[in-house]
Amino acid sequence: MPSQDKQQMFSFEFYPPKTEEGAANLKVVHTTLSKQNPEFFSVTFGAGGSTRDKTFDTVVSIQAQGLSAAPHLSCVASTKENIRSILKDYQDHNISRIVALRGDVPSGMMSPGEFRYANELVEFIRQETSDHFTIHVAAYPEVHPQAHSASEDFKNFKRKVDAGANAVITQYFYNAEAYFYFVDNCEKHGITVPIVPGIMPITQYTQLFRFSEMCGADIPRWMRKRLESFGDDRIAIQAFGTELVSKLCQQLLDGGAPGLHFYTMNQSAPTLAIINNLR
Ligand code: FAD
């Protein structure tokens, strides 16, 4: 069973709501989740700056409630001037934590911008703002889908830590071994920053399969077959998903994971069901 201390190490990810109704719903969700004493809430950023204002507004509104909020910032298709002005806005609002990413070039967008990879963004943030921000970066225990090889991907991941990242959040996965292997490899290469597993609760499967395909998260065959067998029975899918993901979280914490980062999809119930099982 995780101790009280482990509870302090949860973080929860949201996407910026598009409508007023979505914003009102998110307020209820983060107020509910705040009772778990998370380390921080993070808010995603559309590649190319498509959600710049909405990410900013969401982060500032969470922070205004006395909670710690961390914007994601992706650098693809962006200029240095643009990133500089975003960093300044966050500094002016006392935001001191950031999740630094490359992002994916939206289809049809021609200009790649002034950054190619996330390590360049981390380096730029350090150059511009010194130690103001605690910087989190992404890692892929099951290997980034565009990587030439697992070893190249690991070297590229290490560049981000060497450039000054303080902590790591992983892509979600359902194979705990992939995470433990990745952490061992980090230890072998002298990487000592915390590697926090990203956790995706399971609430439905078509979208999960599609998304996993795109981001390179493996859904093991037995799990896929089980999920398919539930058809449209959402209650059965959620019950199976909660049990499975709770066991995964327990295994990760028991194996030494320093915390858990939940991809909440702006819902509190699936994440809370898992956390309650960990108690
Ligand atoms: P990078 O670390 O730059 O890696 C991307 C690819 O390039 C990898 O294949 C890597 O091996 C290779 N590479 C890296 N550096 C080099 C180098 N110097 N030379 C050669 N090759 C290199 N996307 C969003 O748009 N908005 C978000 O808010 C967002 N939040 C996320 C949060 C988390 C926790 C995670 C895990 C992902 C998130 N993503 C988000 C998705 C992410 O932007 C994509 O996975 C993207 O494809 C890679 O981003 P990265 O920062 O890991 O890129």
Coordinates of C-alpha atoms and ligand atoms in Angstrom, one line a residue:
M1 CA 0.0 0.0 0.0
P2 CA 1.4 3.4 -0.8
S3 CA 2.1 5.6 2.2
Q4 CA 0.6 9.1 2.8
D5 CA 3.8 10.5 1.2
K6 CA 3.0 8.8 -2.1
Q7 CA -0.3 10.5 -2.2
Q8 CA 1.6 13.8 -2.3
M9 CA 3.2 12.7 -5.5
F10 CA 0.2 12.6 -7.7
S11 CA -0.2 15.0 -10.6
F12 CA -3.2 15.5 -12.9
E13 CA -3.3 16.5 -16.5
F14 CA -6.1 18.4 -18.2
Y15 CA -6.6 19.8 -21.7
P16 CA -7.8 23.4 -22.0
P17 CA -11.6 23.5 -22.3
K18 CA -13.0 24.9 -25.5
T19 CA -16.4 26.1 -24.2
E20 CA -17.7 27.9 -21.1
E21 CA -19.5 24.7 -20.1
G22 CA -16.2 22.8 -20.4
A23 CA -14.5 25.4 -18.3
A24 CA -17.2 25.1 -15.6
N25 CA -16.9 21.3 -15.7
L26 CA -13.1 21.5 -15.3
K27 CA -13.4 23.8 -12.3
V28 CA -15.5 21.1 -10.6
V29 CA -13.0 18.4 -11.7
H30 CA -9.9 20.1 -10.4
T31 CA -11.6 21.2 -7.2
T32 CA -12.6 17.5 -6.6
L33 CA -9.1 16.3 -7.5
S34 CA -7.4 18.9 -5.3
K35 CA -8.6 16.9 -2.3
Q36 CA -5.9 14.4 -3.2
N37 CA -3.2 17.0 -2.5
P38 CA -1.6 16.7 -5.9
E39 CA 1.9 18.0 -6.5
F40 CA 0.5 20.0 -9.4
F41 CA -2.1 20.1 -12.2
S42 CA -0.8 20.4 -15.8
V43 CA -2.6 21.8 -18.8
T44 CA -1.8 20.7 -22.4
F45 CA -0.8 23.0 -25.2
G46 CA -1.9 22.6 -28.9
A47 CA 1.1 22.2 -31.2
G48 CA 1.8 25.3 -33.1
G49 CA 0.3 27.5 -30.3
S50 CA -3.4 26.6 -31.2
T51 CA -4.4 26.7 -27.6
R52 CA -2.0 29.4 -26.4
D53 CA -4.7 31.6 -24.7
K54 CA -6.8 28.8 -23.4
T55 CA -3.9 27.0 -21.9
F56 CA -2.8 30.2 -20.3
D57 CA -6.3 31.0 -18.9
T58 CA -6.7 27.5 -17.5
V59 CA -3.4 27.5 -15.8
V60 CA -3.9 31.0 -14.3
S61 CA -7.4 30.1 -13.1
I62 CA -6.1 26.9 -11.4
Q63 CA -3.2 28.8 -9.8
A64 CA -5.7 31.6 -8.6
Q65 CA -7.3 28.9 -6.4
G66 CA -4.0 28.4 -4.6
L67 CA -3.2 25.2 -6.5
S68 CA 0.0 24.6 -8.3
A69 CA -0.4 24.6 -12.1
A70 CA 2.1 23.7 -14.9
P71 CA 1.5 24.7 -18.5
H72 CA 2.7 22.4 -21.2
L73 CA 4.7 24.2 -23.9
S74 CA 5.4 22.7 -27.3
C75 CA 8.0 24.3 -29.5
V76 CA 7.3 22.9 -32.9
A77 CA 6.4 25.5 -35.6
S78 CA 7.2 28.2 -33.1
T79 CA 9.7 31.1 -33.1
K80 CA 12.1 32.0 -30.3
E81 CA 10.3 35.3 -29.9
N82 CA 7.0 33.6 -29.5
I83 CA 8.3 31.2 -26.9
R84 CA 10.1 34.1 -25.1
S85 CA 6.8 36.0 -24.8
I86 CA 4.9 32.9 -23.5
L87 CA 7.6 32.3 -20.8
K88 CA 7.5 35.9 -19.8
D89 CA 3.7 35.8 -19.4
Y90 CA 4.1 32.7 -17.1
Q91 CA 6.9 34.3 -15.1
D92 CA 4.7 37.4 -14.6
H93 CA 2.0 35.2 -13.2
N94 CA 4.3 33.3 -10.8
I95 CA 4.1 30.1 -12.7
S96 CA 7.2 28.2 -11.9
R97 CA 6.8 24.8 -13.4
I98 CA 6.5 23.9 -17.1
V99 CA 6.2 20.7 -19.2
A100 CA 8.5 21.3 -22.2
L101 CA 7.7 19.3 -25.4
R102 CA 8.4 19.3 -29.1
G103 CA 4.8 18.6 -30.1
D104 CA 3.7 17.2 -33.4
V105 CA 3.6 19.3 -36.6
P106 CA -0.1 19.8 -37.4
S107 CA -0.8 18.4 -40.9
G108 CA -0.7 21.1 -43.6
M109 CA 1.6 23.3 -41.5
M110 CA 4.6 24.1 -43.6
S111 CA 6.9 26.1 -41.4
P112 CA 8.8 24.0 -38.9
G113 CA 9.8 27.0 -36.9
E114 CA 13.0 27.7 -35.0
F115 CA 13.1 24.6 -32.8
R116 CA 13.4 21.0 -34.0
Y117 CA 13.4 19.0 -30.8
A118 CA 12.4 19.4 -27.2
N119 CA 16.1 19.4 -26.0
E120 CA 16.4 22.8 -27.9
L121 CA 13.4 24.1 -26.0
V122 CA 14.8 23.0 -22.6
E123 CA 18.1 24.7 -23.5
F124 CA 16.3 27.9 -24.6
I125 CA 14.2 28.0 -21.4
R126 CA 17.3 27.7 -19.2
Q127 CA 19.1 30.4 -21.3
E128 CA 16.2 32.8 -21.1
T129 CA 14.9 32.2 -17.5
S130 CA 17.8 30.5 -15.7
D131 CA 16.4 28.4 -12.8
H132 CA 13.0 30.1 -12.6
F133 CA 11.1 27.0 -14.0
T134 CA 11.1 23.4 -12.8
I135 CA 11.1 21.7 -16.2
H136 CA 9.4 18.4 -16.8
V137 CA 10.0 16.6 -20.1
A138 CA 8.4 13.5 -21.8
A139 CA 9.8 10.0 -22.1
Y140 CA 8.7 6.9 -23.9
P141 CA 9.4 3.6 -22.2
E142 CA 7.9 1.9 -25.2
V143 CA 10.0 4.1 -27.6
H144 CA 8.8 7.2 -29.4
P145 CA 6.9 6.2 -32.6
Q146 CA 9.2 8.3 -34.9
A147 CA 12.4 7.1 -33.3
H148 CA 15.0 5.4 -35.6
S149 CA 15.8 3.0 -32.9
A150 CA 15.3 2.5 -29.1
S151 CA 19.0 3.4 -28.4
E152 CA 18.8 6.6 -30.5
D153 CA 15.6 7.5 -28.8
F154 CA 17.2 7.0 -25.4
K155 CA 20.2 9.2 -26.4
N156 CA 17.8 11.9 -27.5
F157 CA 15.8 11.6 -24.3
K158 CA 19.1 12.1 -22.3
R159 CA 19.8 15.3 -24.2
K160 CA 16.7 16.8 -22.6
V161 CA 17.9 15.9 -19.1
D162 CA 21.4 17.1 -19.9
A163 CA 19.9 20.4 -21.2
G164 CA 18.5 21.0 -17.7
A165 CA 15.2 19.1 -17.2
N166 CA 14.4 18.5 -13.6
A167 CA 11.8 15.7 -13.9
V168 CA 10.2 13.3 -16.4
I169 CA 6.7 12.2 -17.2
T170 CA 6.3 9.2 -19.4
Q171 CA 3.9 8.4 -22.1
Y172 CA 1.2 6.0 -20.8
F173 CA 1.8 2.3 -21.1
Y174 CA 0.2 -0.9 -19.8
N175 CA 3.4 -3.0 -19.6
A176 CA 5.0 -2.2 -16.3
E177 CA 8.2 -4.0 -17.5
A178 CA 8.8 -1.3 -20.1
Y179 CA 8.8 1.4 -17.4
F180 CA 11.2 -0.6 -15.1
Y181 CA 13.5 -1.3 -17.9
F182 CA 13.6 2.4 -18.8
V183 CA 14.3 3.4 -15.2
D184 CA 17.1 0.9 -15.0
N185 CA 18.6 2.3 -18.2
C186 CA 18.4 5.8 -16.7
E187 CA 20.3 4.6 -13.6
K188 CA 23.0 3.0 -15.8
H189 CA 23.4 6.3 -17.7
G190 CA 23.6 8.4 -14.5
I191 CA 20.2 10.0 -15.0
T192 CA 18.9 10.7 -11.5
V193 CA 15.8 13.0 -12.1
P194 CA 12.5 11.4 -11.1
I195 CA 10.8 9.4 -13.8
V196 CA 7.0 9.6 -13.1
P197 CA 4.8 7.1 -15.0
G198 CA 2.0 8.6 -17.0
I199 CA -1.3 6.8 -16.3
M200 CA -4.2 6.6 -18.7
P201 CA -7.4 5.4 -17.1
I202 CA -9.6 3.2 -19.4
T203 CA -13.1 4.4 -19.9
Q204 CA -13.8 3.3 -23.5
Y205 CA -11.8 1.5 -26.1
T206 CA -12.2 2.7 -29.7
Q207 CA -10.7 6.1 -28.9
L208 CA -8.1 4.4 -26.7
F209 CA -7.0 2.0 -29.6
R210 CA -6.8 4.9 -32.1
F211 CA -4.9 7.2 -29.8
S212 CA -2.5 4.4 -28.7
E213 CA -1.8 3.6 -32.3
M214 CA -0.8 7.2 -32.9
C215 CA 1.3 7.7 -29.9
G216 CA 3.0 4.3 -29.9
A217 CA 1.5 2.9 -26.6
D218 CA 1.1 -0.8 -26.8
I219 CA -2.2 -2.4 -25.9
P220 CA -1.4 -6.0 -25.2
R221 CA -3.4 -8.5 -27.2
W222 CA -5.1 -10.1 -24.2
M223 CA -6.2 -6.7 -23.0
R224 CA -7.5 -5.7 -26.4
K225 CA -9.4 -8.9 -26.8
R226 CA -11.0 -8.4 -23.3
L227 CA -12.0 -4.9 -24.1
E228 CA -13.5 -5.8 -27.4
S229 CA -15.5 -8.5 -25.8
F230 CA -17.4 -6.0 -23.7
G231 CA -18.9 -4.4 -26.8
D232 CA -20.9 -1.3 -25.9
D233 CA -21.1 -2.2 -22.2
R234 CA -19.4 0.9 -20.8
I235 CA -19.9 -0.2 -17.2
A236 CA -18.0 -3.5 -17.8
I237 CA -15.3 -1.6 -19.7
Q238 CA -14.8 0.8 -16.9
A239 CA -14.9 -1.9 -14.2
F240 CA -12.2 -3.9 -16.1
G241 CA -10.2 -0.8 -16.8
T242 CA -10.2 0.4 -13.2
E243 CA -9.1 -2.9 -11.9
L244 CA -6.4 -3.3 -14.5
V245 CA -5.0 0.2 -14.2
S246 CA -5.2 0.1 -10.3
K247 CA -3.0 -3.0 -10.4
L248 CA -0.6 -1.4 -12.7
C249 CA -0.3 1.7 -10.5
Q250 CA 0.2 -0.5 -7.4
Q251 CA 2.9 -2.5 -9.2
L252 CA 4.6 0.8 -10.3
L253 CA 4.5 2.3 -6.8
D254 CA 5.7 -1.0 -5.2
G255 CA 8.5 -1.1 -7.7
G256 CA 9.7 2.4 -6.7
A257 CA 7.9 4.8 -9.0
P258 CA 8.3 8.3 -7.4
G259 CA 4.6 9.2 -8.1
L260 CA 1.9 8.9 -10.7
H261 CA 0.8 11.5 -13.4
F262 CA -2.8 10.9 -14.5
Y263 CA -4.1 11.8 -17.9
T264 CA -7.5 12.7 -16.6
M265 CA -9.2 13.6 -19.9
N266 CA -10.9 16.3 -17.8
Q267 CA -12.9 13.7 -15.7
S268 CA -12.3 13.1 -12.0
A269 CA -14.3 9.8 -11.5
P270 CA -12.0 7.3 -13.4
T271 CA -8.9 8.7 -11.8
L272 CA -10.4 8.8 -8.3
A273 CA -11.6 5.2 -8.7
I274 CA -8.0 4.1 -9.2
I275 CA -6.6 6.3 -6.4
N276 CA -9.3 4.9 -4.0
N277 CA -8.2 1.3 -4.9
L278 CA -4.6 2.3 -4.0
R279 CA -5.7 3.2 -0.4
Ligands
FAD1 P1 11.4 15.1 -28.5 O1 12.1 14.8 -27.2 O2 12.0 16.2 -29.3 O3 11.5 13.7 -29.4 C1 10.7 13.6 -30.6 C2 11.4 12.6 -31.6 O4 12.6 13.2 -32.1 C3 11.8 11.3 -30.9 O5 11.7 10.3 -31.9 C4 13.3 11.5 -30.6 O6 14.0 10.3 -30.5 C5 13.8 12.4 -31.7 N1 14.8 13.4 -31.2 C6 14.7 14.1 -30.1 N2 15.8 15.0 -30.0 C7 16.5 14.7 -31.1 C8 17.7 15.3 -31.6 N3 18.4 16.3 -30.9 N4 18.2 14.8 -32.8 C9 17.6 13.9 -33.5 N5 16.4 13.3 -33.1 C10 15.9 13.7 -31.9 N6 1.9 17.2 -27.4 C11 1.3 18.5 -27.6 O7 1.2 18.9 -28.7 N7 0.9 19.2 -26.5 C12 1.0 18.7 -25.2 O8 0.6 19.4 -24.3 C13 1.6 17.5 -25.0 N8 1.8 17.0 -23.8 C14 2.5 15.8 -23.6 C15 2.7 15.4 -22.3 C16 3.4 14.2 -22.1 C17 3.7 13.7 -20.7 C18 3.8 13.4 -23.2 C19 4.5 12.0 -23.0 C20 3.5 13.8 -24.5 C21 2.9 15.0 -24.7 N9 2.6 15.5 -26.0 C22 2.0 16.7 -26.2 C23 3.0 14.7 -27.2 C24 4.4 15.0 -27.7 O9 4.5 16.4 -28.1 C25 4.7 14.1 -28.8 O10 4.9 12.8 -28.3 C26 5.9 14.5 -29.7 O11 5.9 13.6 -30.9 C27 7.2 14.3 -29.1 O12 7.5 15.3 -28.1 P2 8.8 15.3 -27.2 O13 8.8 16.5 -26.4 O14 8.9 14.0 -26.6 O15 9.9 15.4 -28.4

